[in-house]
Each structure stands twice: as C-alpha cells, then as structure tokens.
Coordinates of C-alpha atoms and ligand atoms in Angstrom, one line a residue:
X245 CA 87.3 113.5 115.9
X246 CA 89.4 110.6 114.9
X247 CA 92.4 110.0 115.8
X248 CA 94.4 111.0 112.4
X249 CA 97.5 110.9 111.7
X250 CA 97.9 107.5 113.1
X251 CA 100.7 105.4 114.4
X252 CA 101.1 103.8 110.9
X253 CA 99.5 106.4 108.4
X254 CA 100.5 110.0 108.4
X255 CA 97.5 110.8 105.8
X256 CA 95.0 113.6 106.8
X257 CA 91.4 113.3 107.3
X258 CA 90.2 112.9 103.5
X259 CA 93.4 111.7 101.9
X260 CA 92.0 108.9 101.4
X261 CA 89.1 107.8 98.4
X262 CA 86.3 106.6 98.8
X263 CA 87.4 103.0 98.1
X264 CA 91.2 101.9 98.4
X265 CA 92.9 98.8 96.4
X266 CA 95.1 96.9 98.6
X267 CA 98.2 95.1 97.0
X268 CA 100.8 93.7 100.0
X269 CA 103.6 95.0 98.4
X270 CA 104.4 98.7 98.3
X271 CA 106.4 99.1 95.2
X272 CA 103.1 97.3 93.6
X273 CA 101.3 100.4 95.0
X274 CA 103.4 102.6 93.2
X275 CA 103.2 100.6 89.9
X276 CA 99.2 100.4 90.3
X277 CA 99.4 104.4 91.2
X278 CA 101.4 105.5 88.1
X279 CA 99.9 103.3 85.8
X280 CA 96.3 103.2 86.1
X281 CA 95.1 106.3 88.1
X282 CA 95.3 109.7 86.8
X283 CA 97.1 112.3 88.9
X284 CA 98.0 110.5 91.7
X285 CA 99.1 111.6 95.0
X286 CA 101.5 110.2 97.6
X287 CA 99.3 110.5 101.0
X288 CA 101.0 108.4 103.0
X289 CA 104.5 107.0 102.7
X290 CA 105.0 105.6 107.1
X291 CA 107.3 102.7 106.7
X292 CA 107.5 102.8 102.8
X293 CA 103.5 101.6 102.5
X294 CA 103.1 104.0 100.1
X295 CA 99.3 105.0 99.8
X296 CA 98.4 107.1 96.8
X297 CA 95.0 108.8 95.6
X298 CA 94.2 109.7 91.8
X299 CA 91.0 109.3 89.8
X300 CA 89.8 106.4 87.7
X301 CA 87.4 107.2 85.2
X302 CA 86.5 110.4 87.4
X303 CA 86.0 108.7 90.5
X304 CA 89.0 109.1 93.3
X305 CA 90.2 106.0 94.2
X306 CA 93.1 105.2 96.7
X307 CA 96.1 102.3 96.5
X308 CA 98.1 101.7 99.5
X309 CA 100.1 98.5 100.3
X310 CA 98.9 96.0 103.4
X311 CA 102.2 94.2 104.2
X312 CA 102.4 91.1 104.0
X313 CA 100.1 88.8 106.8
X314 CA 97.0 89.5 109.0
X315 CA 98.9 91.4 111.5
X316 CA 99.8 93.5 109.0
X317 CA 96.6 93.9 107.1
X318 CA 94.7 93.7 110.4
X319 CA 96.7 97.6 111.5
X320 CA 96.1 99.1 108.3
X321 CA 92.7 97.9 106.9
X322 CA 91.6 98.9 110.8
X323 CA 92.7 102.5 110.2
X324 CA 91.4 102.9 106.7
X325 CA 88.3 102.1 107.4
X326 CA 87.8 103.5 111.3
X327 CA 89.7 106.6 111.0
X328 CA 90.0 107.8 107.4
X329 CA 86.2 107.2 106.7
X330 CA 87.3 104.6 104.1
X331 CA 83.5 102.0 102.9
X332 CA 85.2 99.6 100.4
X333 CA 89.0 97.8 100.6
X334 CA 89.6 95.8 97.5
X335 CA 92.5 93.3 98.1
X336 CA 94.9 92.6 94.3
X337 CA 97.1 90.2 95.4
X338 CA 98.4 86.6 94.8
X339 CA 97.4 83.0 96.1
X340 CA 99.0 79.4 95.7
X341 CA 96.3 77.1 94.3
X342 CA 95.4 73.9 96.0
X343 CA 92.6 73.2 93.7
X344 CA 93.3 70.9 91.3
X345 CA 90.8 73.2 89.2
X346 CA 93.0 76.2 89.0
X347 CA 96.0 77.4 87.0
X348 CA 98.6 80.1 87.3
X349 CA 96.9 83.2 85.9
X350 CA 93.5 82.2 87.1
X351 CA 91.6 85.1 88.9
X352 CA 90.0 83.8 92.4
X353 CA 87.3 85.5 94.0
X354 CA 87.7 84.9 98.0
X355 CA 83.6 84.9 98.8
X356 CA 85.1 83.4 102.4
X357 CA 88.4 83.6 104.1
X358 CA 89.1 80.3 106.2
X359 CA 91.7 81.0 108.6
X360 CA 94.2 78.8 110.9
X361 CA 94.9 82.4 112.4
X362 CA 93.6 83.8 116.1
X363 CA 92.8 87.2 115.0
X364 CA 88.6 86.8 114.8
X365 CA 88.9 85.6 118.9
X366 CA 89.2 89.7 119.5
X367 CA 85.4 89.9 118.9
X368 CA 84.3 87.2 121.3
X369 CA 81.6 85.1 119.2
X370 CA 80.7 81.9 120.8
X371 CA 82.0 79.7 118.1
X372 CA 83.6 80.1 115.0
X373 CA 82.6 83.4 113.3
X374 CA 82.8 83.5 109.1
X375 CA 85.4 85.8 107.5
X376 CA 83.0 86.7 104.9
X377 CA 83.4 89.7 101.3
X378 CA 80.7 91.8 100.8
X379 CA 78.2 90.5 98.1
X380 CA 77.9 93.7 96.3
X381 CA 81.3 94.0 95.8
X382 CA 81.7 90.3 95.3
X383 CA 78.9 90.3 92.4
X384 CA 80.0 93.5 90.9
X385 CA 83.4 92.4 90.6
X386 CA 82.6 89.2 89.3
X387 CA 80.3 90.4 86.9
X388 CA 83.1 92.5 85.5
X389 CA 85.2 89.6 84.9
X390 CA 82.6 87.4 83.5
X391 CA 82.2 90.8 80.8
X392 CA 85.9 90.7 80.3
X393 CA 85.8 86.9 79.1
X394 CA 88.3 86.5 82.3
X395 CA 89.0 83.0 84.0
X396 CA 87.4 83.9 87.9
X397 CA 86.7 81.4 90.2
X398 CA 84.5 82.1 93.4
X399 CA 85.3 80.3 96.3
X400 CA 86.9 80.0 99.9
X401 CA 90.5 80.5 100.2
X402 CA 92.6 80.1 103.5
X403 CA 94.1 83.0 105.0
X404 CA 97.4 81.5 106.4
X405 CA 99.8 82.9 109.3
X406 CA 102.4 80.6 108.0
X407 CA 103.9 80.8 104.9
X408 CA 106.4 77.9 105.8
X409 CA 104.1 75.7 107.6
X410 CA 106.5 72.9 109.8
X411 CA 103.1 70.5 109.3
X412 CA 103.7 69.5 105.6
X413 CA 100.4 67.6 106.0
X414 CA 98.5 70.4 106.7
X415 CA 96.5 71.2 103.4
X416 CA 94.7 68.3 102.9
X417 CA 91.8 69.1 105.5
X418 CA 91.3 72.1 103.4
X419 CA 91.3 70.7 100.2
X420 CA 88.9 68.2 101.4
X421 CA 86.7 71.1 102.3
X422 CA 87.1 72.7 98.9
X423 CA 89.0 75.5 99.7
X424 CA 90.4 76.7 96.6
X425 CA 94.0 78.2 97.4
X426 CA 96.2 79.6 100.8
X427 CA 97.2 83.7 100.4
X428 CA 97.8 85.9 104.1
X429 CA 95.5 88.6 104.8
X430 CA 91.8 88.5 103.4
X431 CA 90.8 86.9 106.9
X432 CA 91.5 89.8 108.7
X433 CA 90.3 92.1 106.0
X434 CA 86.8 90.9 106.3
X435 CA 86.3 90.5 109.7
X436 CA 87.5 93.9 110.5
X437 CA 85.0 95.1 107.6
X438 CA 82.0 93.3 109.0
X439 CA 83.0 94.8 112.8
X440 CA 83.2 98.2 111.0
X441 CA 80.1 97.8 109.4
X442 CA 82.1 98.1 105.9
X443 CA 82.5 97.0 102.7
X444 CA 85.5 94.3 101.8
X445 CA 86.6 91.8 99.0
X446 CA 89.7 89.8 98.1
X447 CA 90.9 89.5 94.5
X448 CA 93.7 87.0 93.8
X449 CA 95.9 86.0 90.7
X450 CA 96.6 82.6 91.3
X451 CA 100.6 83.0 91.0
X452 CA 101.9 79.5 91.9
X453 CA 100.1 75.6 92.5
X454 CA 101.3 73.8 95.2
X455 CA 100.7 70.6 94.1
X456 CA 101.7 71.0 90.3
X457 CA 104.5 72.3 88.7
X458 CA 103.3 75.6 86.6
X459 CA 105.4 78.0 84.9
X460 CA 104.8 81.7 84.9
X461 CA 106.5 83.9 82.5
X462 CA 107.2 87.4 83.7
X463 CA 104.9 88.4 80.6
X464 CA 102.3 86.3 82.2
X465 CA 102.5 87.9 85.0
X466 CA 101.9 91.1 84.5
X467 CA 99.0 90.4 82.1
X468 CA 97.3 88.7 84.9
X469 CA 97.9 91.5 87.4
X470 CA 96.8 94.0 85.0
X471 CA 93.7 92.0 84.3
X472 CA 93.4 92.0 88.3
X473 CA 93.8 95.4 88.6
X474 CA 91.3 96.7 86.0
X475 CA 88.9 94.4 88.1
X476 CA 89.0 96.0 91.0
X477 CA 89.3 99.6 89.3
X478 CA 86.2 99.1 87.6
X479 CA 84.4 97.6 91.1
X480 CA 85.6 100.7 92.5
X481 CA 84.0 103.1 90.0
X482 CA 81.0 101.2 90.1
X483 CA 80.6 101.7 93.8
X484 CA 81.2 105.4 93.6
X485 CA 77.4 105.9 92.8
X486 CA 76.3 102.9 95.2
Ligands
LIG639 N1 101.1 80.5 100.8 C1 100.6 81.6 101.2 N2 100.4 82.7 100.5 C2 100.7 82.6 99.2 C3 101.2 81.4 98.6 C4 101.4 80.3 99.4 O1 101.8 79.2 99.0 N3 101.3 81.7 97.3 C5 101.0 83.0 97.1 N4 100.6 83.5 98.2

C-alpha cells in the first residue's frame, strides 16, 4: 500500500487525476482550478500548495502548485507520481529568455532540462544523465499549439538552483549551447519521471529576457498564461484515452 497521506500531501489514495498541471505558485493553482476545471475540489491544501481536482472536457484532471526550485518540485512531483498513482505532470510556468529568438509571451516547450543542480547524482549514472519530457506529451502538446496559431518554441532550457547567480558570467556557456531560457524545476520533474517510469513535460511562458528590455502588460500576461493553460488542458484530455 503506499504510503498516503504523505509528509507533504494530506490527499487520499485517488484524489488525485489521472494527469496533474503543475504551476509553482499556489494561488495560480487556485486561479487555474476555478477558472478552467469544472467542479473542482480542494484535495490537498499542506503548506498552502493547494492541489485541486475537477473535470475538463469530461476527463478529471488535477492542479497543485510545485513551489518554487528542484527541491521543491523534486518532494512533490516524487509523491504524485509514486504514491498517488499519478502517469503525466504537466509543468505551466514561466522562464527568462536567453535566446535572442524569443519574446515575452512566447510559449517554450522544454524537450530537455540542462541543469547546474546536483539532484540527478541520486541515481548513480556514470556520467551525465539527460533530463529529458516525454515525446508523447511533448508532440501532443506541441501539436496543439501549432493548431492554435500559438508562438511555441521547442528546445532545451536550464533548470537553475540559483535565481541570483553571484557568477554574472554564467549564461554565456549556455547560450553558446543553444539553450533557449533559465526557469527552476523541469530538471527534477523529468528525471524523477523517467526513474518512475512516467510521463513528464514543461510548458513555459516566456515572462521576462534577460538580455533585452521587454515590457509585459498585466493584460499580456494573463493572455499568455491562459493560452498556456488551455495547452496543457487539452494535452491532458488527450492523454485520458492514451
Ligand atoms: N531565472 C530563473 N527562473 C526564472 C527566470 C530567471 O531569470 N525568469 C523566470 N523564471
């Protein structure tokens, strides 16, 4: 039996849907709760990561905030996925661009999750293992946009510890190595997925560019998320009847 409730999630055994959106913030869980599923649920609510589970279009479909990091995301993503049965975790959150390619607004597709972060050395590969999303929910999801006329980029992102880096220098290797933008958790997300034997993708609205001024009205904003959200809501119905 596993061990439910956990430390961090007081949800019981089927809470939880089949697939759960992941914003880092919680109060974005609510929003993405009351707004876009129908008859949601508060199933978990340890700490004020408010996890909720409603339908969308029929299918049950979870939200519940990761915090904000791979420590963080690492706990919760864990228990999702190895105690409450969860198969798919769809991270909605934000990245600062690097790319010169991308603008505020964009939608990024993480297909790899570079990471200056310790957390893959738990599971002991010689050498350096590849924080990879899931290519069905990578392509589905992408798809979607492509059908929505959205702006989606595919690429690799960096999956920071630091969000005030003392080495101000420290981006240019990745840049040089094409990695589109820096966000803090789809590192763990995946690698805990692949050691489950799950299902995992980040989605990012690119919210800021580090290297070029860019306004973002709060109008802006929220159309983006929402365009991000409906993304990932329709990737989840789609994988209800994979
Ligand atoms: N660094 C890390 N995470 C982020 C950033 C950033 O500049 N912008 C949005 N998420």
């Amino acid at each position: 039996m596993f061990p439910t409730p956990t430390p961090h999630i007081s949800a019981k055994p089927g809470d939880f849907g089949k697939t759960v959106l992941m914003p880092g913030d919680p109060l974005r869980s609510k929003f993405i709760a009351e707004n876009f599923l129908e008859n949601p649920v508060l199933v978990n609510n340890v700490r004020g990561v408010q996890g909720y589970t409603g339908t969308y279009k029929g299918v049950p479909v979870s939200v519940m905030a990761s915090g904000m990091g791979m420590p963080s995301m690492g706990i919760y993503s864990y228990e999702l996925f190895n105690f409450y049965g969860v198969e798919n975790i769809l991270r909605v959150g934000s990245v600062g661009a690097l790319s010169e390619k991308l603008h505020v607004r964009d939608i990024v597709l993480a297909q790899g999750a570079c990471t200056n972060s310790a957390y893959a050395a738990q599971f002991g590969c010689r050498g350096a293992i590849a924080p990879i999303a899931d290519y069905g929910l990578l392509r589905t999801a992408a798809d979607i946009a492509e059908e929505r006329g959205l702006r989606c980029t595919v690429g690799n992102l960096l999956s920071s510890d630091t969000f005030y880096d003392d080495d101000k220098t420290a981006n240019a290797a990745w840049i040089k190595m094409g990695v589109l933008g820096i966000e803090m958790e789809a590192a763990a997300l995946y690698l805990n997925a692949m050691r489950a034997g799950k299902k995992a993708l980040t989605i990012c609205t690119v919210s800021d560019h580090l290297y070029r001024p860019e306004a973002l009205s709060p109008e802006d904003r929220q159309e983006s998320l929402t365009q991000m959200i409906e993304i990932a809501l329709d990737t989840a119905a789609k994988m209800a009847s994979k």
